[in-house]
Short mmCIF file of C-alpha atoms and ligand atoms in Angstrom, two decimals:
data_model
loop_
_atom_site.label_atom_id
_atom_site.label_comp_id
_atom_site.label_asym_id
_atom_site.label_seq_id
_atom_site.Cartn_x
_atom_site.Cartn_y
_atom_site.Cartn_z
CA MET A 1 33.06 1.74 -18.79
CA ARG A 2 33.71 3.68 -21.97
CA ALA A 3 31.81 6.89 -21.99
CA GLY A 4 28.98 6.53 -24.36
CA THR A 5 29.17 2.96 -24.88
CA CYS A 6 26.19 0.70 -24.08
CA ALA A 7 26.19 -2.40 -21.95
CA TRP A 8 22.56 -3.01 -22.33
CA ASN A 9 21.95 -3.30 -26.08
CA CYS A 10 25.63 -4.82 -26.87
CA GLY A 11 27.15 -5.38 -23.82
CA ARG A 12 30.69 -3.91 -25.53
CA GLY A 13 30.95 -1.30 -23.06
CA GLY A 14 31.75 -3.44 -19.64
CA SER A 15 33.32 -6.36 -18.12
CA PRO A 16 31.94 -9.99 -18.84
CA LEU A 17 30.67 -9.38 -15.24
CA ARG A 18 29.03 -6.22 -15.75
CA TYR A 19 27.74 -7.57 -19.01
CA ALA A 20 26.10 -10.88 -17.11
CA ASN A 21 24.66 -8.54 -14.43
CA ALA A 22 23.39 -6.23 -17.21
CA GLU A 23 21.60 -9.26 -18.99
CA ARG A 24 20.19 -10.76 -15.96
CA SER A 25 18.53 -7.27 -14.99
CA MET A 26 17.30 -6.95 -18.51
CA ALA A 27 15.45 -9.87 -18.33
CA ALA A 28 13.91 -8.56 -15.21
CA LEU A 29 13.33 -5.31 -16.72
CA ARG A 30 11.68 -7.48 -19.76
CA THR A 31 9.39 -8.60 -17.22
CA LEU A 32 7.73 -5.42 -17.51
CA ARG A 33 8.55 -3.76 -14.27
CA PHE A 34 10.17 -0.23 -15.84
CA PRO A 35 9.09 -0.82 -19.12
CA SER A 36 9.06 3.22 -19.68
CA CYS A 37 12.76 3.25 -18.04
CA LEU A 38 13.61 0.56 -20.69
CA ALA A 39 12.31 2.33 -23.61
CA PHE A 40 14.12 5.59 -22.81
CA CYS A 41 17.42 4.04 -22.16
CA ARG A 42 17.05 1.95 -25.52
CA LYS A 43 16.25 5.25 -27.31
CA HIS A 44 19.28 7.50 -25.90
CA VAL A 45 22.02 5.73 -24.09
CA ASN A 46 24.22 5.39 -27.13
CA SER A 47 24.33 8.76 -27.17
CA ILE A 48 24.59 10.04 -23.59
CA THR A 49 27.84 10.13 -21.73
CA GLY A 50 29.21 7.99 -19.30
CA ARG A 51 27.82 9.99 -16.20
CA SER A 52 24.35 10.52 -17.74
CA PHE A 53 24.76 6.70 -18.59
CA ALA A 54 25.27 5.63 -14.84
CA LYS A 55 22.19 7.54 -13.96
CA CYS A 56 20.33 5.69 -16.34
CA GLN A 57 21.79 2.33 -15.30
CA ALA A 58 20.65 3.31 -11.65
CA ARG A 59 17.14 3.71 -12.91
CA PHE A 60 17.18 0.46 -14.86
CA LEU A 61 18.65 -1.83 -11.69
CA SER A 62 16.27 -0.72 -9.02
CA SER A 63 13.58 -2.30 -7.91
CA VAL A 64 11.20 -1.37 -5.13
CA THR A 65 8.89 -3.11 -2.91
CA GLU A 66 6.30 -1.88 0.06
CA ARG A 67 5.12 -3.85 2.76
CA ASP A 68 3.77 -3.63 6.07
CA GLY A 69 5.54 0.16 6.70
CA LEU A 70 8.69 -0.92 5.05
CA GLN A 71 9.96 0.13 1.77
CA VAL A 72 12.55 -2.54 0.42
CA SER A 73 14.64 -1.10 -2.42
CA HIS A 74 17.27 -3.25 -4.32
CA ASN A 75 19.82 -1.59 -6.41
CA SER A 76 21.32 -4.72 -8.04
CA ASN A 77 24.13 -2.72 -9.66
CA THR A 78 25.67 -2.11 -6.28
CA GLY A 79 24.34 -5.00 -4.22
CA VAL A 80 22.81 -2.42 -1.52
CA VAL A 81 19.31 -3.17 -0.52
CA THR A 82 17.66 0.12 1.11
CA LEU A 83 15.24 -0.86 4.24
CA SER A 84 13.63 2.36 4.69
CA MET A 85 10.87 2.64 7.51
CA ASN A 86 7.89 3.99 6.56
CA LYS A 87 5.38 3.58 9.24
CA PRO A 88 3.75 7.04 10.13
CA PRO A 89 3.72 9.30 12.26
CA VAL A 90 6.76 8.21 13.64
CA ASN A 91 8.15 4.95 12.87
CA SER A 92 7.22 3.50 16.61
CA LEU A 93 7.98 -0.43 17.16
CA ASN A 94 4.75 -2.10 17.76
CA LEU A 95 4.15 -6.02 17.52
CA GLU A 96 3.28 -6.09 13.85
CA PHE A 97 6.30 -3.59 12.70
CA LEU A 98 8.71 -5.85 14.58
CA GLN A 99 7.51 -8.71 12.78
CA SER A 100 7.51 -7.28 9.96
CA MET A 101 11.03 -5.89 9.92
CA HIS A 102 12.33 -9.80 11.12
CA LYS A 103 10.54 -11.26 8.26
CA THR A 104 12.55 -8.55 5.98
CA LEU A 105 15.42 -8.86 7.13
CA GLY A 106 15.45 -12.75 7.02
CA GLU A 107 14.26 -12.03 3.27
CA ILE A 108 17.28 -9.84 2.74
CA GLN A 109 19.85 -12.31 4.41
CA ASP A 110 18.74 -14.84 2.06
CA ASP A 111 19.06 -12.77 -0.54
CA GLN A 112 22.24 -13.85 -2.80
CA ASP A 113 22.45 -10.60 -4.85
CA CYS A 114 22.31 -8.55 -1.74
CA ARG A 115 25.65 -7.40 -0.08
CA ALA A 116 24.76 -4.60 2.16
CA VAL A 117 21.85 -3.11 3.72
CA ILE A 118 21.24 0.85 4.46
CA LEU A 119 18.58 1.32 7.32
CA THR A 120 17.00 4.16 7.15
CA SER A 121 13.40 6.30 7.42
CA GLY A 122 10.92 7.09 4.66
CA LEU A 123 9.27 9.89 7.31
CA THR A 124 10.44 13.57 7.56
CA ASN A 125 12.64 14.49 10.74
CA ILE A 126 12.24 10.95 12.58
CA PHE A 127 14.54 7.81 12.28
CA CYS A 128 12.57 5.76 14.70
CA ALA A 129 10.95 6.86 17.74
CA GLY A 130 11.53 3.60 19.74
CA LEU A 131 9.04 1.08 21.15
CA ASP A 132 5.51 1.75 20.65
CA ILE A 133 4.64 3.16 24.32
CA THR A 134 1.36 2.15 23.64
CA GLU A 135 2.33 -1.68 23.46
CA MET A 136 3.28 -1.16 27.13
CA TYR A 137 0.64 1.01 28.68
CA GLN A 138 -2.21 -0.77 30.31
CA PRO A 139 -1.13 -4.14 28.00
CA ASP A 140 -3.11 -7.46 27.33
CA ASP A 141 -0.61 -9.92 28.85
CA LYS A 142 -0.48 -12.45 25.90
CA ARG A 143 0.34 -9.69 23.21
CA LEU A 144 2.84 -8.17 25.85
CA ARG A 145 4.91 -11.08 25.82
CA GLU A 146 4.71 -11.44 22.24
CA PHE A 147 5.52 -8.02 21.99
CA TRP A 148 8.81 -8.33 23.74
CA THR A 149 9.40 -11.74 22.31
CA SER A 150 9.26 -10.28 18.70
CA LEU A 151 11.84 -7.34 19.58
CA GLN A 152 14.24 -9.61 20.87
CA ASP A 153 13.80 -11.91 18.07
CA MET A 154 14.32 -8.85 15.36
CA TRP A 155 17.27 -7.76 17.52
CA ILE A 156 18.99 -10.66 17.23
CA ARG A 157 18.34 -10.88 13.71
CA LEU A 158 19.83 -7.32 13.07
CA TYR A 159 22.90 -7.15 15.25
CA SER A 160 23.88 -10.78 14.18
CA PHE A 161 23.29 -9.61 10.61
CA PRO A 162 26.22 -11.19 8.31
CA LYS A 163 26.10 -8.98 5.66
CA THR A 164 27.13 -5.12 6.13
CA THR A 165 24.85 -2.95 7.74
CA MET A 166 24.65 0.50 7.62
CA ALA A 167 22.42 3.32 9.45
CA ALA A 168 21.28 6.42 7.59
CA ILE A 169 19.59 8.31 10.43
CA THR A 170 17.87 11.17 9.00
CA GLY A 171 16.01 12.08 12.09
CA HIS A 172 15.34 11.77 16.14
CA SER A 173 16.04 8.53 17.05
CA PRO A 174 15.15 7.83 20.61
CA ALA A 175 15.60 4.36 22.88
CA GLY A 176 14.69 1.33 20.68
CA GLY A 177 15.57 3.91 17.51
CA ALA A 178 19.01 4.15 19.00
CA LEU A 179 19.31 0.46 19.56
CA LEU A 180 18.39 0.07 15.52
CA ALA A 181 21.30 2.65 14.78
CA MET A 182 23.68 1.07 17.51
CA SER A 183 23.10 -2.36 15.90
CA CYS A 184 24.57 -1.18 12.58
CA ASP A 185 27.83 -1.34 11.37
CA TYR A 186 28.32 2.44 10.70
CA ARG A 187 26.04 5.17 11.44
CA VAL A 188 25.85 8.70 9.68
CA MET A 189 23.43 10.89 11.30
CA ALA A 190 21.80 13.91 10.05
CA GLU A 191 22.41 17.40 12.12
CA ASN A 192 20.35 18.69 14.27
CA PHE A 193 18.51 15.70 15.65
CA THR A 194 18.70 13.50 18.69
CA ILE A 195 20.03 10.07 20.09
CA GLY A 196 20.13 7.91 22.82
CA LEU A 197 18.69 5.54 25.52
CA ASN A 198 16.20 7.57 27.50
CA GLU A 199 14.01 4.86 29.41
CA THR A 200 14.90 6.68 32.76
CA LYS A 201 12.44 9.51 31.58
CA LEU A 202 9.84 7.32 31.02
CA GLY A 203 9.99 5.52 34.18
CA ILE A 204 11.51 2.22 32.55
CA VAL A 205 14.82 0.60 32.55
CA ALA A 206 16.89 -0.12 29.64
CA PRO A 207 17.24 -3.79 28.91
CA THR A 208 20.98 -5.20 29.96
CA TRP A 209 21.47 -5.88 25.90
CA PHE A 210 20.76 -2.51 25.18
CA ILE A 211 22.67 -1.39 27.89
CA ASP A 212 25.60 -3.68 26.37
CA LEU A 213 25.71 -2.06 23.31
CA TYR A 214 25.76 1.42 24.85
CA VAL A 215 28.46 0.54 27.29
CA GLY A 216 30.53 -0.87 24.09
CA ILE A 217 30.42 2.12 22.29
CA LEU A 218 30.40 4.76 25.20
CA GLY A 219 32.42 2.98 27.83
CA GLN A 220 31.39 2.60 31.57
CA ARG A 221 31.60 6.11 32.95
CA LEU A 222 29.73 8.05 29.91
CA SER A 223 27.29 5.02 30.00
CA GLU A 224 26.18 5.20 33.72
CA LEU A 225 26.03 9.16 33.58
CA ALA A 226 24.04 8.98 30.14
CA LEU A 227 21.46 6.01 31.16
CA GLN A 228 20.83 7.40 34.60
CA THR A 229 19.63 10.58 33.64
CA GLY A 230 17.92 9.30 30.10
CA LYS A 231 20.28 11.91 28.00
CA LEU A 232 19.56 12.41 24.37
CA PHE A 233 22.35 13.42 22.55
CA THR A 234 22.23 16.20 19.94
CA SER A 235 24.00 14.68 16.40
CA GLU A 236 26.94 16.86 17.21
CA GLU A 237 27.19 15.26 20.98
CA ALA A 238 26.60 11.67 19.64
CA LEU A 239 29.75 12.19 17.16
CA LYS A 240 31.77 13.06 19.76
CA VAL A 241 31.23 10.12 22.10
CA GLY A 242 31.23 8.09 18.88
CA LEU A 243 27.38 7.17 19.06
CA VAL A 244 27.50 7.97 15.18
CA ASP A 245 30.32 7.71 12.77
CA GLN A 246 29.71 10.79 10.57
CA VAL A 247 27.56 14.11 10.94
CA VAL A 248 26.14 15.77 7.96
CA PRO A 249 23.65 17.97 6.46
CA LEU A 250 20.27 15.89 5.93
CA ASN A 251 20.33 15.56 2.19
CA ASP A 252 23.93 14.24 2.42
CA VAL A 253 23.03 11.23 4.69
CA ILE A 254 22.28 8.42 1.82
CA PRO A 255 24.88 9.71 -0.18
CA THR A 256 27.57 9.75 2.45
CA VAL A 257 26.49 6.10 3.59
CA GLU A 258 26.44 5.01 -0.11
CA LYS A 259 30.10 6.51 -0.72
CA GLU A 260 31.06 4.52 2.64
CA LEU A 261 29.69 1.54 1.43
CA SER A 262 31.54 1.62 -2.02
CA GLU A 263 34.57 2.03 -0.19
CA TRP A 264 34.10 -0.66 2.23
CA LYS A 265 35.69 -3.51 -0.18
CA ILE A 266 36.40 -5.94 2.50
CA PRO A 267 36.12 -9.87 1.33
CA ALA A 268 32.72 -10.59 2.66
CA LEU A 269 33.56 -13.97 4.46
CA ALA A 270 36.68 -12.23 6.41
CA ARG A 271 34.36 -9.18 7.13
CA GLY A 272 31.44 -11.08 8.15
CA MET A 273 33.40 -13.47 10.52
CA THR A 274 35.15 -10.78 12.23
CA LYS A 275 31.56 -9.10 13.27
CA ASP A 276 30.52 -12.43 14.12
CA VAL A 277 33.39 -13.08 16.58
CA LEU A 278 32.73 -9.47 18.18
CA ARG A 279 29.25 -9.77 18.58
CA ARG A 280 27.77 -13.39 18.93
CA ILE A 281 28.69 -12.90 22.66
CA TYR A 282 25.97 -10.31 23.04
CA TRP A 283 23.17 -11.70 20.77
CA ARG A 284 23.82 -15.46 22.31
CA LYS A 285 23.21 -14.26 25.76
CA LEU A 286 20.13 -12.96 25.03
CA GLN A 287 19.24 -15.63 22.98
CA GLU A 288 19.89 -17.89 26.22
CA THR A 289 18.13 -15.97 28.17
CA GLN A 290 14.96 -14.78 26.43
CA ASP A 291 12.19 -16.48 28.47
CA VAL A 292 14.14 -14.50 32.12
CA ASP A 293 14.57 -11.58 29.67
CA THR A 294 10.90 -11.43 29.03
CA GLU A 295 9.57 -12.42 32.19
CA SER A 296 11.84 -9.20 33.89
CA PHE A 297 10.27 -6.66 31.23
CA VAL A 298 6.70 -7.86 32.06
CA PHE A 299 7.21 -7.69 36.09
CA LEU A 300 8.39 -4.10 35.51
CA ILE A 301 6.08 -2.96 33.10
CA LYS A 302 3.09 -4.31 35.06
CA GLN A 303 4.07 -2.29 38.05
CA GLU A 304 1.78 0.44 39.14
CA LYS A 305 4.21 3.06 39.03
CA VAL A 306 5.55 2.57 35.92
CA GLN A 307 1.96 2.72 34.67
CA GLN A 308 1.60 5.79 36.07
CA THR A 309 4.44 7.18 34.40
CA LEU A 310 3.96 5.75 31.29
CA GLY A 311 0.36 7.31 30.97
CA LEU A 312 2.23 10.36 31.92
CA TYR A 313 4.40 10.40 29.22
CA LEU A 314 2.49 9.31 26.77
CA GLN A 315 -0.05 12.40 27.64
CA SER A 316 2.74 14.59 27.92
CA LEU A 317 3.51 13.42 23.67
CA LYS A 318 0.02 14.30 23.22
CA ASN A 319 -0.20 17.56 25.04
CA LYS A 320 2.84 19.02 23.00
CA LYS A 321 0.10 19.80 20.27
CA LYS A 322 -2.02 21.88 22.53
C1 LIG B 1 15.34 -4.81 37.39
C2 LIG B 1 14.64 -5.18 36.40
C3 LIG B 1 15.22 -4.75 34.99
C4 LIG B 1 14.36 -5.46 33.95
C5 LIG B 1 14.59 -5.23 32.65
C6 LIG B 1 13.74 -5.70 32.05
C7 LIG B 1 13.40 -5.17 30.78
C8 LIG B 1 13.32 -3.94 30.43
C9 LIG B 1 11.84 -2.98 30.87
C10 LIG B 1 11.65 -2.27 29.82
C11 LIG B 1 12.20 -1.46 28.95
C12 LIG B 1 11.34 -1.19 27.79
C13 LIG B 1 12.26 -0.59 26.77
C14 LIG B 1 11.63 0.55 26.04
C15 LIG B 1 12.36 1.24 25.06
C16 LIG B 1 11.74 2.37 24.09
O1 LIG B 1 12.25 2.54 22.94
S1 LIG B 1 10.74 3.27 24.67
C17 LIG B 1 10.11 4.66 23.80
C18 LIG B 1 10.92 5.60 24.20
N1 LIG B 1 10.56 6.79 22.85
C19 LIG B 1 10.60 7.97 23.18
O2 LIG B 1 10.72 8.28 24.04
C20 LIG B 1 10.13 9.00 21.75
C21 LIG B 1 9.07 9.60 22.52
N2 LIG B 1 8.47 10.80 21.28
C22 LIG B 1 9.12 12.17 21.03
O3 LIG B 1 10.09 12.13 21.69
C23 LIG B 1 8.33 12.38 19.71
O4 LIG B 1 7.39 12.07 19.51
C24 LIG B 1 9.54 12.62 18.85
C25 LIG B 1 10.01 11.07 18.14
C26 LIG B 1 10.82 13.46 18.79
C27 LIG B 1 8.95 13.06 17.38
O5 LIG B 1 8.14 14.28 17.80
P1 LIG B 1 7.36 14.98 16.91
O6 LIG B 1 7.14 16.47 17.37
O7 LIG B 1 7.72 14.98 15.11
O8 LIG B 1 5.91 13.83 16.67
P2 LIG B 1 5.09 14.02 18.06
O9 LIG B 1 5.64 13.91 19.26
O10 LIG B 1 4.07 14.99 17.61
O11 LIG B 1 4.40 12.78 18.10
C28 LIG B 1 3.41 12.35 16.90
C29 LIG B 1 2.43 11.31 17.53
O12 LIG B 1 3.19 9.73 17.73
C30 LIG B 1 3.07 9.63 18.86
N3 LIG B 1 4.40 9.03 19.25
C31 LIG B 1 5.45 9.58 19.48
N4 LIG B 1 6.37 8.60 19.95
C32 LIG B 1 5.53 7.55 20.03
C33 LIG B 1 6.31 6.33 20.83
N5 LIG B 1 7.32 5.79 21.10
N6 LIG B 1 5.05 5.47 20.85
C34 LIG B 1 3.47 5.55 20.59
N7 LIG B 1 3.44 6.62 20.27
C35 LIG B 1 4.45 7.76 19.98
C36 LIG B 1 2.77 10.88 19.39
O13 LIG B 1 1.88 10.45 21.11
C37 LIG B 1 1.75 11.33 18.60
O14 LIG B 1 0.43 10.99 18.71
P3 LIG B 1 -0.77 11.94 18.66
O15 LIG B 1 -0.71 12.94 19.48
O16 LIG B 1 -1.42 10.73 18.77
O17 LIG B 1 -0.65 12.45 17.05
#
């Protein structure tokens, strides 16, 4: 686009496609979602440079909704949806949050204007603390099953997601948090945090489908070592073993993911089908054995020894503050 021209008011500055998008977005904005922004841009856009126009345009084109611990922000200029986990204190995955993620991912999948998703966190220092341990400690039988089924369903949806998914890992990411990150197509992590499958430290076992992803990324030998010892990798170690694709300073995580996405100019059908060929064996394997998997989970969690260890682990988290 030529510097200083205005696609919003007259359309002369951009291509027909850009103009059509602009018109559509203007129509959305007229529903008064961003009235002050609209007024600002109308007033200034003819006199500003191309660069500040782009910033102005980004303000125009973003829509943000917040629901059930998730913030969904849609940039209709780039077609990128940022899905931000916002469930204090640590984005732990409880039943309701898993259901909310499953539902929201479904809506994003159906959104024709979305081509890619950035999965990130709205909390300081935490990407996701993994499964909510209180769901597994002294559980109610019915809720425990529903909890596990919801995790399975959410994971199948995320892992088989046809659009590009990138994780912006802006904090610690143990166990179920690492699963979320590993299920994305690309991972950018902030410096000085940790990620990995630490289940054995809690006296539990990482499910086969978590392990399958780990082995696919780390290889058999490293997975054996890391899983048995419940190792959490520092960001820098995670980069070395390929668990993440880039490590950058915290403030650069989102811009780095956005840049990477802008460089993935791959025909959507070819990319999506390739991803499907590579991944379907894993999610279908779980889909076909969901009931057995749930029974194994319930069996393990209800062991007295497991309950004791989970109780001690929860207590150790709480004691940290004392
Ligand atoms: C052979 C048969 C095979 C069968 C196999 C079949 C099935 C497999 C069976 C079981 C598998 C189950 C899989 C589980 C995967 C998981 O995800 S388990 C969860 C692992 N997560 C963790 O270990 C993270 C623990 N948390 C932390 O390390 C830290 O909290 C943190 C994330 C690094 C953050 O630290 P920070 O200092 O900022 O915060 P605090 O520690 O003070 O925490 C604040 C607050 O939050 C509570 N909390 C933290 N994590 C969790 C959690 N995961 N769930 C619930 N609650 C959590 C913490 O207790 C504090 O609470 P408060 O004191 O009340 O404020």
